[in-house]
Each structure stands twice: as structure tokens, then as C-alpha cells.
């Protein structure tokens, strides 16, 4: 009986907690060098290639209080053909109470993770400011979505 109760609590606690923020922005030139330079003060920066950047920021106080590990992650991908910057941002927490099953939260307004949302929103705003890009679209989606998006509009070949 206790095992069933714990399973139900875990399922309810993690329901709807696997989301990320997806942003598409207009950037006339590749901003990833600028973002990497600014982010290195507070984030771990990994340059995957010329058009891909991964940022990770640890949340030590949240990690201690949740008896686990909590981080913000931002994946950036620049599409030079379309002058577009795609950003996937999410908060990831692996906590003892959830048996270290990862929980993902987006930075969009909402009930889940409410106390963390202002800090997360500030982090997203910093990344956008560093990039100098202007937002085209912003939405919450599943953290497991394909990133960078493969359905990018490809311009017609030059004549």
C-alpha cells in the first residue's frame, strides 16, 4: 500500500514538469562568440561547433535544499542561412524526494516552479541581451523536443 502511495505521489509531482522554453530570434550575424564571452562569468560554457553553444548554470542553494542537483541549461543554435538564433532553455533538478528522476521546468509564466520563474526569466533575458537578437517567437514545449529544429525554412536557391 505504501509503495503504491509513493508511486502516485511521484507521478503527480512530476506530471507536467518536463517542459522547456523555446525561442526563435532574428540575428543578422552569429552571436555565439559574444554570448560565450559574457556567459563565462556565471555559466559553464561548451562550444560544440561554430553554430552551437551549450550553457550550464548550477544552483547550489537549491541543490542543497532539494537534496540533489539543480541547474539551468541553455542550448543555442545559429542558422546563418535564415539569420536565426534558436534557444532551448530549461531548469533541471534531480532530487532525492523524486528518486533522482529528472524534473524539467520552462521559464514561461505558470504554476509549476513559480518561485524559480523570475530568476529563470532573468537568465533568458541575459542570454537574449548578450546575443543582441530580437525575439520572433517564444513558447513552452516538451524538453524532449528535437533541438535545433529540423523544420527550418530553407530559402530558395539563388538564380
PDB file of N, CA and C in Angstrom, residues 25-92:
ATOM      1  N   UNK A  25      14.877  33.740 -32.582  1.00  0.00           N
ATOM      2  CA  UNK A  25      15.194  35.169 -32.640  1.00  0.00           C
ATOM      3  C   UNK A  25      15.927  35.480 -33.938  1.00  0.00           C
ATOM      4  N   UNK A  26      15.814  36.727 -34.360  1.00  0.00           N
ATOM      5  CA  UNK A  26      16.488  37.217 -35.554  1.00  0.00           C
ATOM      6  C   UNK A  26      17.857  37.750 -35.152  1.00  0.00           C
ATOM      7  N   UNK A  27      18.900  37.223 -35.804  1.00  0.00           N
ATOM      8  CA  UNK A  27      20.272  37.665 -35.529  1.00  0.00           C
ATOM      9  C   UNK A  27      20.990  37.789 -36.863  1.00  0.00           C
ATOM     10  N   UNK A  28      21.396  38.989 -37.210  1.00  0.00           N
ATOM     11  CA  UNK A  28      21.998  39.217 -38.528  1.00  0.00           C
ATOM     12  C   UNK A  28      23.370  38.581 -38.675  1.00  0.00           C
ATOM     13  N   UNK A  29      24.053  38.333 -37.549  1.00  0.00           N
ATOM     14  CA  UNK A  29      25.346  37.651 -37.585  1.00  0.00           C
ATOM     15  C   UNK A  29      25.385  36.672 -36.425  1.00  0.00           C
ATOM     16  N   UNK A  30      26.294  35.726 -36.489  1.00  0.00           N
ATOM     17  CA  UNK A  30      26.400  34.700 -35.460  1.00  0.00           C
ATOM     18  C   UNK A  30      26.799  35.338 -34.118  1.00  0.00           C
ATOM     19  N   UNK A  31      25.906  35.287 -33.114  1.00  0.00           N
ATOM     20  CA  UNK A  31      26.178  35.930 -31.827  1.00  0.00           C
ATOM     21  C   UNK A  31      26.825  35.013 -30.788  1.00  0.00           C
ATOM     22  N   UNK A  32      27.139  33.773 -31.151  1.00  0.00           N
ATOM     23  CA  UNK A  32      27.560  32.801 -30.148  1.00  0.00           C
ATOM     24  C   UNK A  32      28.888  33.133 -29.480  1.00  0.00           C
ATOM     25  N   UNK A  33      29.819  33.757 -30.190  1.00  0.00           N
ATOM     26  CA  UNK A  33      31.075  34.166 -29.547  1.00  0.00           C
ATOM     27  C   UNK A  33      30.809  35.193 -28.451  1.00  0.00           C
ATOM     28  N   UNK A  34      29.937  36.160 -28.762  1.00  0.00           N
ATOM     29  CA  UNK A  34      29.580  37.204 -27.791  1.00  0.00           C
ATOM     30  C   UNK A  34      28.894  36.593 -26.571  1.00  0.00           C
ATOM     31  N   UNK A  35      27.947  35.688 -26.821  1.00  0.00           N
ATOM     32  CA  UNK A  35      27.220  35.049 -25.719  1.00  0.00           C
ATOM     33  C   UNK A  35      28.189  34.235 -24.861  1.00  0.00           C
ATOM     34  N   UNK A  36      29.069  33.474 -25.491  1.00  0.00           N
ATOM     35  CA  UNK A  36      30.035  32.652 -24.740  1.00  0.00           C
ATOM     36  C   UNK A  36      30.930  33.515 -23.867  1.00  0.00           C
ATOM     37  N   UNK A  37      31.377  34.636 -24.401  1.00  0.00           N
ATOM     38  CA  UNK A  37      32.255  35.528 -23.647  1.00  0.00           C
ATOM     39  C   UNK A  37      31.532  36.106 -22.426  1.00  0.00           C
ATOM     40  N   UNK A  38      30.304  36.565 -22.611  1.00  0.00           N
ATOM     41  CA  UNK A  38      29.542  37.139 -21.492  1.00  0.00           C
ATOM     42  C   UNK A  38      29.133  36.077 -20.471  1.00  0.00           C
ATOM     43  N   UNK A  39      28.749  34.895 -20.965  1.00  0.00           N
ATOM     44  CA  UNK A  39      28.230  33.839 -20.088  1.00  0.00           C
ATOM     45  C   UNK A  39      29.310  33.219 -19.211  1.00  0.00           C
ATOM     46  N   UNK A  40      30.556  33.233 -19.647  1.00  0.00           N
ATOM     47  CA  UNK A  40      31.597  32.521 -18.917  1.00  0.00           C
ATOM     48  C   UNK A  40      31.808  33.030 -17.497  1.00  0.00           C
ATOM     49  N   UNK A  41      31.281  34.208 -17.175  1.00  0.00           N
ATOM     50  CA  UNK A  41      31.400  34.726 -15.814  1.00  0.00           C
ATOM     51  C   UNK A  41      30.569  33.907 -14.825  1.00  0.00           C
ATOM     52  N   UNK A  42      29.377  33.442 -15.260  1.00  0.00           N
ATOM     53  CA  UNK A  42      28.465  32.744 -14.356  1.00  0.00           C
ATOM     54  C   UNK A  42      28.081  31.344 -14.807  1.00  0.00           C
ATOM     55  N   UNK A  43      28.313  31.016 -16.056  1.00  0.00           N
ATOM     56  CA  UNK A  43      27.873  29.748 -16.636  1.00  0.00           C
ATOM     57  C   UNK A  43      29.081  28.900 -17.029  1.00  0.00           C
ATOM     58  N   UNK A  44      28.881  27.584 -17.089  1.00  0.00           N
ATOM     59  CA  UNK A  44      29.838  26.700 -17.750  1.00  0.00           C
ATOM     60  C   UNK A  44      29.493  26.758 -19.227  1.00  0.00           C
ATOM     61  N   UNK A  45      30.495  26.989 -20.061  1.00  0.00           N
ATOM     62  CA  UNK A  45      30.280  27.190 -21.488  1.00  0.00           C
ATOM     63  C   UNK A  45      30.946  26.060 -22.263  1.00  0.00           C
ATOM     64  N   UNK A  46      30.183  25.439 -23.142  1.00  0.00           N
ATOM     65  CA  UNK A  46      30.742  24.420 -24.029  1.00  0.00           C
ATOM     66  C   UNK A  46      30.403  24.779 -25.469  1.00  0.00           C
ATOM     67  N   UNK A  47      31.436  25.016 -26.246  1.00  0.00           N
ATOM     68  CA  UNK A  47      31.257  25.345 -27.664  1.00  0.00           C
ATOM     69  C   UNK A  47      31.297  24.041 -28.442  1.00  0.00           C
ATOM     70  N   UNK A  48      30.169  23.589 -28.936  1.00  0.00           N
ATOM     71  CA  UNK A  48      30.073  22.322 -29.646  1.00  0.00           C
ATOM     72  C   UNK A  48      30.674  22.457 -31.042  1.00  0.00           C
ATOM     73  N   UNK A  49      30.279  23.514 -31.750  1.00  0.00           N
ATOM     74  CA  UNK A  49      30.847  23.832 -33.058  1.00  0.00           C
ATOM     75  C   UNK A  49      30.605  25.319 -33.303  1.00  0.00           C
ATOM     76  N   UNK A  50      30.905  25.803 -34.504  1.00  0.00           N
ATOM     77  CA  UNK A  50      30.794  27.235 -34.799  1.00  0.00           C
ATOM     78  C   UNK A  50      29.381  27.774 -34.632  1.00  0.00           C
ATOM     79  N   UNK A  51      28.375  26.909 -34.764  1.00  0.00           N
ATOM     80  CA  UNK A  51      26.981  27.353 -34.707  1.00  0.00           C
ATOM     81  C   UNK A  51      26.198  26.785 -33.527  1.00  0.00           C
ATOM     82  N   UNK A  52      26.875  26.157 -32.570  1.00  0.00           N
ATOM     83  CA  UNK A  52      26.183  25.532 -31.442  1.00  0.00           C
ATOM     84  C   UNK A  52      26.919  25.827 -30.141  1.00  0.00           C
ATOM     85  N   UNK A  53      26.162  26.235 -29.140  1.00  0.00           N
ATOM     86  CA  UNK A  53      26.707  26.584 -27.833  1.00  0.00           C
ATOM     87  C   UNK A  53      25.820  25.986 -26.757  1.00  0.00           C
ATOM     88  N   UNK A  54      26.435  25.429 -25.710  1.00  0.00           N
ATOM     89  CA  UNK A  54      25.682  24.896 -24.579  1.00  0.00           C
ATOM     90  C   UNK A  54      26.151  25.592 -23.308  1.00  0.00           C
ATOM     91  N   UNK A  55      25.175  26.094 -22.543  1.00  0.00           N
ATOM     92  CA  UNK A  55      25.458  26.792 -21.286  1.00  0.00           C
ATOM     93  C   UNK A  55      24.819  26.030 -20.134  1.00  0.00           C
ATOM     94  N   UNK A  56      25.533  25.949 -19.012  1.00  0.00           N
ATOM     95  CA  UNK A  56      25.005  25.303 -17.810  1.00  0.00           C
ATOM     96  C   UNK A  56      25.326  26.182 -16.611  1.00  0.00           C
ATOM     97  N   UNK A  57      24.312  26.444 -15.786  1.00  0.00           N
ATOM     98  CA  UNK A  57      24.496  27.255 -14.584  1.00  0.00           C
ATOM     99  C   UNK A  57      23.987  26.484 -13.376  1.00  0.00           C
ATOM    100  N   UNK A  58      24.857  26.197 -12.420  1.00  0.00           N
ATOM    101  CA  UNK A  58      24.474  25.462 -11.215  1.00  0.00           C
ATOM    102  C   UNK A  58      23.704  26.351 -10.255  1.00  0.00           C
ATOM    103  N   UNK A  59      22.781  25.738  -9.535  1.00  0.00           N
ATOM    104  CA  UNK A  59      22.004  26.411  -8.495  1.00  0.00           C
ATOM    105  C   UNK A  59      22.378  25.745  -7.162  1.00  0.00           C
ATOM    106  N   UNK A  60      23.495  26.139  -6.516  1.00  0.00           N
ATOM    107  CA  UNK A  60      23.967  25.423  -5.324  1.00  0.00           C
ATOM    108  C   UNK A  60      23.000  25.457  -4.141  1.00  0.00           C
ATOM    109  N   UNK A  61      22.377  26.584  -3.881  1.00  0.00           N
ATOM    110  CA  UNK A  61      21.463  26.658  -2.721  1.00  0.00           C
ATOM    111  C   UNK A  61      20.248  25.766  -2.951  1.00  0.00           C
ATOM    112  N   UNK A  62      19.657  25.832  -4.157  1.00  0.00           N
ATOM    113  CA  UNK A  62      18.520  24.965  -4.476  1.00  0.00           C
ATOM    114  C   UNK A  62      18.943  23.503  -4.401  1.00  0.00           C
ATOM    115  N   UNK A  63      20.138  23.197  -4.871  1.00  0.00           N
ATOM    116  CA  UNK A  63      20.639  21.820  -4.841  1.00  0.00           C
ATOM    117  C   UNK A  63      20.730  21.297  -3.412  1.00  0.00           C
ATOM    118  N   UNK A  64      21.238  22.127  -2.505  1.00  0.00           N
ATOM    119  CA  UNK A  64      21.381  21.712  -1.109  1.00  0.00           C
ATOM    120  C   UNK A  64      20.016  21.479  -0.475  1.00  0.00           C
ATOM    121  N   UNK A  65      19.093  22.427  -0.664  1.00  0.00           N
ATOM    122  CA  UNK A  65      17.777  22.304  -0.035  1.00  0.00           C
ATOM    123  C   UNK A  65      16.922  21.199  -0.653  1.00  0.00           C
ATOM    124  N   UNK A  66      17.167  20.868  -1.900  1.00  0.00           N
ATOM    125  CA  UNK A  66      16.379  19.806  -2.535  1.00  0.00           C
ATOM    126  C   UNK A  66      17.064  18.446  -2.426  1.00  0.00           C
ATOM    127  N   UNK A  67      18.204  18.417  -1.761  1.00  0.00           N
ATOM    128  CA  UNK A  67      18.978  17.183  -1.614  1.00  0.00           C
ATOM    129  C   UNK A  67      19.204  16.525  -2.972  1.00  0.00           C
ATOM    130  N   UNK A  68      19.802  17.302  -3.861  1.00  0.00           N
ATOM    131  CA  UNK A  68      20.047  16.798  -5.203  1.00  0.00           C
ATOM    132  C   UNK A  68      20.930  17.756  -5.973  1.00  0.00           C
ATOM    133  N   UNK A  69      20.664  17.864  -7.273  1.00  0.00           N
ATOM    134  CA  UNK A  69      21.423  18.780  -8.126  1.00  0.00           C
ATOM    135  C   UNK A  69      20.452  19.537  -9.003  1.00  0.00           C
ATOM    136  N   UNK A  70      20.600  20.858  -9.049  1.00  0.00           N
ATOM    137  CA  UNK A  70      19.738  21.706  -9.860  1.00  0.00           C
ATOM    138  C   UNK A  70      20.600  22.610 -10.726  1.00  0.00           C
ATOM    139  N   UNK A  71      20.239  22.701 -12.005  1.00  0.00           N
ATOM    140  CA  UNK A  71      20.986  23.527 -12.956  1.00  0.00           C
ATOM    141  C   UNK A  71      20.026  24.148 -13.968  1.00  0.00           C
ATOM    142  N   UNK A  72      20.455  25.255 -14.533  1.00  0.00           N
ATOM    143  CA  UNK A  72      19.800  25.829 -15.710  1.00  0.00           C
ATOM    144  C   UNK A  72      20.615  25.408 -16.907  1.00  0.00           C
ATOM    145  N   UNK A  73      19.932  25.088 -17.992  1.00  0.00           N
ATOM    146  CA  UNK A  73      20.623  24.723 -19.229  1.00  0.00           C
ATOM    147  C   UNK A  73      20.065  25.553 -20.369  1.00  0.00           C
ATOM    148  N   UNK A  74      20.958  26.048 -21.201  1.00  0.00           N
ATOM    149  CA  UNK A  74      20.559  26.798 -22.394  1.00  0.00           C
ATOM    150  C   UNK A  74      21.355  26.249 -23.566  1.00  0.00           C
ATOM    151  N   UNK A  75      20.648  25.802 -24.574  1.00  0.00           N
ATOM    152  CA  UNK A  75      21.265  25.326 -25.804  1.00  0.00           C
ATOM    153  C   UNK A  75      20.955  26.347 -26.881  1.00  0.00           C
ATOM    154  N   UNK A  76      21.996  26.833 -27.552  1.00  0.00           N
ATOM    155  CA  UNK A  76      21.834  27.849 -28.595  1.00  0.00           C
ATOM    156  C   UNK A  76      22.350  27.299 -29.913  1.00  0.00           C
ATOM    157  N   UNK A  77      21.602  27.582 -30.966  1.00  0.00           N
ATOM    158  CA  UNK A  77      21.989  27.141 -32.297  1.00  0.00           C
ATOM    159  C   UNK A  77      21.734  28.280 -33.279  1.00  0.00           C
ATOM    160  N   UNK A  78      22.768  28.633 -34.040  1.00  0.00           N
ATOM    161  CA  UNK A  78      22.637  29.718 -35.014  1.00  0.00           C
ATOM    162  C   UNK A  78      22.483  29.135 -36.411  1.00  0.00           C
ATOM    163  N   UNK A  79      21.481  29.638 -37.135  1.00  0.00           N
ATOM    164  CA  UNK A  79      21.209  29.238 -38.511  1.00  0.00           C
ATOM    165  C   UNK A  79      21.545  30.420 -39.408  1.00  0.00           C
ATOM    166  N   UNK A  80      22.738  30.388 -40.019  1.00  0.00           N
ATOM    167  CA  UNK A  80      23.201  31.501 -40.835  1.00  0.00           C
ATOM    168  C   UNK A  80      22.375  31.729 -42.086  1.00  0.00           C
ATOM    169  N   UNK A  81      21.829  30.663 -42.675  1.00  0.00           N
ATOM    170  CA  UNK A  81      21.030  30.817 -43.897  1.00  0.00           C
ATOM    171  C   UNK A  81      19.779  31.658 -43.660  1.00  0.00           C
ATOM    172  N   UNK A  82      19.200  31.503 -42.478  1.00  0.00           N
ATOM    173  CA  UNK A  82      17.967  32.220 -42.161  1.00  0.00           C
ATOM    174  C   UNK A  82      18.185  33.354 -41.161  1.00  0.00           C
ATOM    175  N   UNK A  83      19.441  33.621 -40.800  1.00  0.00           N
ATOM    176  CA  UNK A  83      19.768  34.641 -39.793  1.00  0.00           C
ATOM    177  C   UNK A  83      18.916  34.467 -38.538  1.00  0.00           C
ATOM    178  N   UNK A  84      18.872  33.219 -38.051  1.00  0.00           N
ATOM    179  CA  UNK A  84      18.031  32.910 -36.898  1.00  0.00           C
ATOM    180  C   UNK A  84      18.848  32.262 -35.783  1.00  0.00           C
ATOM    181  N   UNK A  85      18.527  32.637 -34.566  1.00  0.00           N
ATOM    182  CA  UNK A  85      19.106  32.042 -33.375  1.00  0.00           C
ATOM    183  C   UNK A  85      18.000  31.267 -32.671  1.00  0.00           C
ATOM    184  N   UNK A  86      18.211  29.973 -32.490  1.00  0.00           N
ATOM    185  CA  UNK A  86      17.260  29.136 -31.751  1.00  0.00           C
ATOM    186  C   UNK A  86      17.818  28.878 -30.373  1.00  0.00           C
ATOM    187  N   UNK A  87      16.965  29.019 -29.351  1.00  0.00           N
ATOM    188  CA  UNK A  87      17.382  28.815 -27.966  1.00  0.00           C
ATOM    189  C   UNK A  87      16.416  27.844 -27.304  1.00  0.00           C
ATOM    190  N   UNK A  88      16.978  26.845 -26.646  1.00  0.00           N
ATOM    191  CA  UNK A  88      16.211  25.943 -25.787  1.00  0.00           C
ATOM    192  C   UNK A  88      16.722  26.198 -24.372  1.00  0.00           C
ATOM    193  N   UNK A  89      15.826  26.567 -23.456  1.00  0.00           N
ATOM    194  CA  UNK A  89      16.226  26.868 -22.074  1.00  0.00           C
ATOM    195  C   UNK A  89      15.335  26.067 -21.134  1.00  0.00           C
ATOM    196  N   UNK A  90      15.951  25.472 -20.105  1.00  0.00           N
ATOM    197  CA  UNK A  90      15.162  24.776 -19.092  1.00  0.00           C
ATOM    198  C   UNK A  90      15.944  24.671 -17.789  1.00  0.00           C
ATOM    199  N   UNK A  91      15.205  24.492 -16.719  1.00  0.00           N
ATOM    200  CA  UNK A  91      15.747  24.241 -15.391  1.00  0.00           C
ATOM    201  C   UNK A  91      15.624  22.745 -15.161  1.00  0.00           C
ATOM    202  N   UNK A  92      16.707  22.102 -14.732  1.00  0.00           N
ATOM    203  CA  UNK A  92      16.696  20.660 -14.479  1.00  0.00           C
ATOM    204  C   UNK A  92      17.049  20.417 -13.027  1.00  0.00           C
TER     205      UNK A  92
END
